[in-house]
PDB file of C-alpha atoms in Angstrom:
ATOM      1  CA  MET H   1     -19.256  16.233  38.690  1.00  0.00           C
ATOM      2  CA  VAL H   2     -19.615  13.474  36.076  1.00  0.00           C
ATOM      3  CA  LYS H   3     -16.703  11.029  35.796  1.00  0.00           C
ATOM      4  CA  LEU H   4     -16.001  12.064  32.176  1.00  0.00           C
ATOM      5  CA  GLN H   5     -15.821  15.721  33.194  1.00  0.00           C
ATOM      6  CA  LYS H   6     -13.186  14.862  35.798  1.00  0.00           C
ATOM      7  CA  GLU H   7     -11.184  12.759  33.359  1.00  0.00           C
ATOM      8  CA  VAL H   8     -11.139  15.365  30.572  1.00  0.00           C
ATOM      9  CA  LYS H   9     -10.886  18.219  33.078  1.00  0.00           C
ATOM     10  CA  THR H  10     -13.888  20.258  31.999  1.00  0.00           C
ATOM     11  CA  THR H  11     -16.825  21.574  33.939  1.00  0.00           C
ATOM     12  CA  LYS H  12     -19.506  21.418  31.263  1.00  0.00           C
ATOM     13  CA  PHE H  13     -20.370  20.533  27.708  1.00  0.00           C
ATOM     14  CA  GLU H  14     -22.472  22.492  25.224  1.00  0.00           C
ATOM     15  CA  ASN H  15     -25.118  19.758  25.307  1.00  0.00           C
ATOM     16  CA  VAL H  16     -25.589  16.062  25.971  1.00  0.00           C
ATOM     17  CA  PHE H  17     -24.761  15.203  22.333  1.00  0.00           C
ATOM     18  CA  GLN H  18     -21.364  16.899  22.543  1.00  0.00           C
ATOM     19  CA  GLN H  19     -20.761  15.107  25.843  1.00  0.00           C
ATOM     20  CA  SER H  20     -21.661  11.786  24.211  1.00  0.00           C
ATOM     21  CA  LEU H  21     -19.230  12.371  21.362  1.00  0.00           C
ATOM     22  CA  VAL H  22     -16.407  13.420  23.703  1.00  0.00           C
ATOM     23  CA  ASN H  23     -17.183  10.380  25.862  1.00  0.00           C
ATOM     24  CA  LEU H  24     -17.070   8.099  22.814  1.00  0.00           C
ATOM     25  CA  ILE H  25     -13.728   9.526  21.641  1.00  0.00           C
ATOM     26  CA  PHE H  26     -12.266   9.401  25.150  1.00  0.00           C
ATOM     27  CA  THR H  27     -13.448   5.800  25.567  1.00  0.00           C
ATOM     28  CA  TYR H  28     -12.019   4.852  22.158  1.00  0.00           C
ATOM     29  CA  HIS H  29      -8.565   6.057  23.192  1.00  0.00           C
ATOM     30  CA  TRP H  30      -8.887   4.398  26.612  1.00  0.00           C
ATOM     31  CA  SER H  31      -9.883   1.049  25.086  1.00  0.00           C
ATOM     32  CA  ASN H  32      -7.273   1.340  22.319  1.00  0.00           C
ATOM     33  CA  GLN H  33      -4.557   1.693  24.979  1.00  0.00           C
ATOM     34  CA  LYS H  34      -5.928  -1.358  26.815  1.00  0.00           C
ATOM     35  CA  VAL H  35      -5.774  -3.396  23.592  1.00  0.00           C
ATOM     36  CA  LYS H  36      -2.204  -2.182  22.912  1.00  0.00           C
ATOM     37  CA  ASP H  37      -1.214  -3.276  26.408  1.00  0.00           C
ATOM     38  CA  ILE H  38      -2.727  -6.738  25.850  1.00  0.00           C
ATOM     39  CA  LEU H  39      -0.985  -7.163  22.468  1.00  0.00           C
ATOM     40  CA  SER H  40       2.372  -5.773  23.605  1.00  0.00           C
ATOM     41  CA  PRO H  41       3.826  -9.082  24.896  1.00  0.00           C
ATOM     42  CA  PHE H  42       3.276 -10.552  21.425  1.00  0.00           C
ATOM     43  CA  ASP H  43       5.256  -7.752  19.714  1.00  0.00           C
ATOM     44  CA  ILE H  44       2.336  -6.863  17.486  1.00  0.00           C
ATOM     45  CA  THR H  45       0.306  -3.696  16.927  1.00  0.00           C
ATOM     46  CA  THR H  46      -3.475  -3.478  16.884  1.00  0.00           C
ATOM     47  CA  GLN H  47      -3.430  -2.905  13.110  1.00  0.00           C
ATOM     48  CA  GLN H  48      -1.121  -5.893  12.560  1.00  0.00           C
ATOM     49  CA  TYR H  49      -3.404  -8.043  14.714  1.00  0.00           C
ATOM     50  CA  ASN H  50      -6.409  -6.889  12.695  1.00  0.00           C
ATOM     51  CA  VAL H  51      -4.664  -7.746   9.396  1.00  0.00           C
ATOM     52  CA  LEU H  52      -3.627 -11.180  10.673  1.00  0.00           C
ATOM     53  CA  ARG H  53      -7.206 -11.933  11.692  1.00  0.00           C
ATOM     54  CA  ILE H  54      -8.472 -10.831   8.272  1.00  0.00           C
ATOM     55  CA  LEU H  55      -5.920 -13.086   6.586  1.00  0.00           C
ATOM     56  CA  ARG H  56      -6.805 -16.015   8.843  1.00  0.00           C
ATOM     57  CA  GLY H  57     -10.453 -15.517   7.922  1.00  0.00           C
ATOM     58  CA  GLN H  58      -9.516 -15.806   4.239  1.00  0.00           C
ATOM     59  CA  TYR H  59      -7.126 -18.736   4.761  1.00  0.00           C
ATOM     60  CA  PRO H  60      -6.316 -20.879   2.811  1.00  0.00           C
ATOM     61  CA  SER H  61      -7.386 -18.472   0.073  1.00  0.00           C
ATOM     62  CA  PRO H  62      -5.000 -15.585  -0.582  1.00  0.00           C
ATOM     63  CA  SER H  63      -5.970 -11.957  -0.084  1.00  0.00           C
ATOM     64  CA  THR H  64      -5.035  -8.698  -1.740  1.00  0.00           C
ATOM     65  CA  VAL H  65      -4.102  -5.361  -0.221  1.00  0.00           C
ATOM     66  CA  ASN H  66      -7.424  -3.977  -1.468  1.00  0.00           C
ATOM     67  CA  LEU H  67      -9.395  -6.747   0.274  1.00  0.00           C
ATOM     68  CA  ILE H  68      -7.538  -6.002   3.517  1.00  0.00           C
ATOM     69  CA  LYS H  69      -8.106  -2.237   3.085  1.00  0.00           C
ATOM     70  CA  GLY H  70     -11.821  -2.893   2.735  1.00  0.00           C
ATOM     71  CA  ARG H  71     -12.011  -4.902   5.953  1.00  0.00           C
ATOM     72  CA  ILE H  72      -9.468  -3.267   8.258  1.00  0.00           C
ATOM     73  CA  LEU H  73     -10.994  -1.459  11.236  1.00  0.00           C
ATOM     74  CA  ASP H  74      -8.682   1.551  11.077  1.00  0.00           C
ATOM     75  CA  LYS H  75      -9.376   2.911   7.582  1.00  0.00           C
ATOM     76  CA  MET H  76      -6.544   5.448   7.966  1.00  0.00           C
ATOM     77  CA  SER H  77      -3.957   2.665   8.229  1.00  0.00           C
ATOM     78  CA  ASP H  78      -1.277   2.268   5.587  1.00  0.00           C
ATOM     79  CA  THR H  79      -2.191  -1.315   4.755  1.00  0.00           C
ATOM     80  CA  SER H  80       0.785  -1.922   2.460  1.00  0.00           C
ATOM     81  CA  ARG H  81       3.206  -0.850   5.196  1.00  0.00           C
ATOM     82  CA  ILE H  82       1.464  -3.084   7.760  1.00  0.00           C
ATOM     83  CA  VAL H  83       1.689  -6.066   5.396  1.00  0.00           C
ATOM     84  CA  ASP H  84       5.392  -5.325   4.791  1.00  0.00           C
ATOM     85  CA  ARG H  85       6.052  -5.319   8.553  1.00  0.00           C
ATOM     86  CA  LEU H  86       4.203  -8.621   8.916  1.00  0.00           C
ATOM     87  CA  ILE H  87       6.341 -10.058   6.096  1.00  0.00           C
ATOM     88  CA  GLN H  88       9.495  -8.914   7.954  1.00  0.00           C
ATOM     89  CA  LYS H  89       8.197 -10.744  11.040  1.00  0.00           C
ATOM     90  CA  GLU H  90       7.549 -13.802   8.845  1.00  0.00           C
ATOM     91  CA  LEU H  91       3.881 -13.812   9.843  1.00  0.00           C
ATOM     92  CA  VAL H  92       2.673 -13.189   6.273  1.00  0.00           C
ATOM     93  CA  GLU H  93       3.870 -14.201   2.818  1.00  0.00           C
ATOM     94  CA  LYS H  94       3.537 -12.269  -0.431  1.00  0.00           C
ATOM     95  CA  LYS H  95       3.504 -14.018  -3.807  1.00  0.00           C
ATOM     96  CA  VAL H  96       2.820 -13.057  -7.403  1.00  0.00           C
ATOM     97  CA  ASN H  97      -0.663 -14.164  -8.460  1.00  0.00           C
ATOM     98  CA  GLY H  98      -0.528 -17.211 -10.732  1.00  0.00           C
ATOM     99  CA  TYR H  99      -3.222 -15.891 -13.076  1.00  0.00           C
ATOM    100  CA  ASP H 100      -2.412 -12.184 -13.137  1.00  0.00           C
ATOM    101  CA  LYS H 101       1.289 -11.356 -12.884  1.00  0.00           C
ATOM    102  CA  ARG H 102       0.449  -7.758 -11.931  1.00  0.00           C
ATOM    103  CA  ALA H 103      -1.502  -8.873  -8.857  1.00  0.00           C
ATOM    104  CA  VAL H 104       0.056  -9.833  -5.532  1.00  0.00           C
ATOM    105  CA  ASP H 105      -1.397 -12.505  -3.250  1.00  0.00           C
ATOM    106  CA  ILE H 106      -1.020 -12.124   0.491  1.00  0.00           C
ATOM    107  CA  ILE H 107      -1.446 -15.146   2.729  1.00  0.00           C
ATOM    108  CA  ILE H 108      -0.916 -15.727   6.429  1.00  0.00           C
ATOM    109  CA  SER H 109       2.107 -17.952   7.118  1.00  0.00           C
ATOM    110  CA  ASP H 110       2.210 -20.990   9.387  1.00  0.00           C
ATOM    111  CA  ARG H 111       4.044 -18.794  11.886  1.00  0.00           C
ATOM    112  CA  GLY H 112       1.231 -16.208  11.706  1.00  0.00           C
ATOM    113  CA  LEU H 113      -1.402 -18.909  12.213  1.00  0.00           C
ATOM    114  CA  ALA H 114       0.546 -20.281  15.196  1.00  0.00           C
ATOM    115  CA  LEU H 115       0.789 -16.815  16.753  1.00  0.00           C
ATOM    116  CA  LEU H 116      -2.968 -16.237  16.416  1.00  0.00           C
ATOM    117  CA  LYS H 117      -3.695 -19.694  17.840  1.00  0.00           C
ATOM    118  CA  LYS H 118      -1.519 -18.874  20.857  1.00  0.00           C
ATOM    119  CA  MET H 119      -3.181 -15.474  21.213  1.00  0.00           C
ATOM    120  CA  ASP H 120      -6.644 -17.068  21.013  1.00  0.00           C
ATOM    121  CA  LYS H 121      -5.749 -19.035  24.159  1.00  0.00           C
ATOM    122  CA  GLU H 122      -4.010 -16.221  26.042  1.00  0.00           C
ATOM    123  CA  VAL H 123      -5.758 -12.986  25.015  1.00  0.00           C
ATOM    124  CA  ASP H 124      -9.157 -11.996  26.335  1.00  0.00           C
ATOM    125  CA  PHE H 125     -10.242  -8.531  25.268  1.00  0.00           C
ATOM    126  CA  SER H 126     -13.275  -8.664  27.518  1.00  0.00           C
ATOM    127  CA  THR H 127     -11.079  -8.399  30.636  1.00  0.00           C
ATOM    128  CA  PHE H 128     -11.342  -4.612  30.750  1.00  0.00           C
ATOM    129  CA  ILE H 129     -15.032  -4.454  29.793  1.00  0.00           C
ATOM    130  CA  ALA H 130     -16.690  -7.363  31.604  1.00  0.00           C
ATOM    131  CA  PRO H 131     -15.938  -6.124  35.138  1.00  0.00           C
ATOM    132  CA  ASN H 132     -17.830  -2.893  34.423  1.00  0.00           C
ATOM    133  CA  LEU H 133     -20.702  -3.992  32.166  1.00  0.00           C
ATOM    134  CA  THR H 134     -23.152  -6.866  32.292  1.00  0.00           C
ATOM    135  CA  SER H 135     -23.791  -8.895  29.142  1.00  0.00           C
ATOM    136  CA  GLU H 136     -27.109  -7.098  28.768  1.00  0.00           C
ATOM    137  CA  GLU H 137     -25.437  -3.683  29.088  1.00  0.00           C
ATOM    138  CA  ALA H 138     -22.812  -4.677  26.517  1.00  0.00           C
ATOM    139  CA  GLU H 139     -25.608  -5.744  24.135  1.00  0.00           C
ATOM    140  CA  GLN H 140     -27.392  -2.433  24.753  1.00  0.00           C
ATOM    141  CA  LEU H 141     -24.165  -0.518  24.119  1.00  0.00           C
ATOM    142  CA  ASN H 142     -23.743  -2.335  20.795  1.00  0.00           C
ATOM    143  CA  VAL H 143     -27.311  -1.441  19.805  1.00  0.00           C
ATOM    144  CA  LEU H 144     -26.781   2.206  20.729  1.00  0.00           C
ATOM    145  CA  LEU H 145     -23.452   2.461  18.888  1.00  0.00           C
ATOM    146  CA  ASP H 146     -24.998   0.878  15.768  1.00  0.00           C
ATOM    147  CA  LYS H 147     -27.938   3.278  16.065  1.00  0.00           C
ATOM    148  CA  MET H 148     -25.597   6.265  16.422  1.00  0.00           C
ATOM    149  CA  ARG H 149     -23.902   5.411  13.120  1.00  0.00           C
ATOM    150  CA  GLY H 150     -27.304   5.192  11.455  1.00  0.00           C
TER     151      GLY H 150
END
């Protein structure tokens, strides 16, 4: 029996394409849990981490909620709520735009930058992938995933 079949407790799939999709979804949830576990000591969610990295990429320029929405990995996220939580944690600051009073600028705070700098030194997301895949296999996986999305 294939490893996936054991893990999802099924004996067969309709076809190899259905198996691939189930495997992809199963692997997404598996890897998402691994990332959550890695981020947990920093009291930050995967979506918050993603937003902080987007803001650091824009720094020192401010961002908008719409810019973050366009770049966030999880498109179903409530970006405004994530930003509000980051403001409560003092990792992000929100200010009225100097040119357009209706617009709001969002910028990563010094505390947010310090947290990401610390995480850059202590967090290695490859720890749960590298033991199982070679660099060449990881490159091939990236090619296949890009190809799957068309």
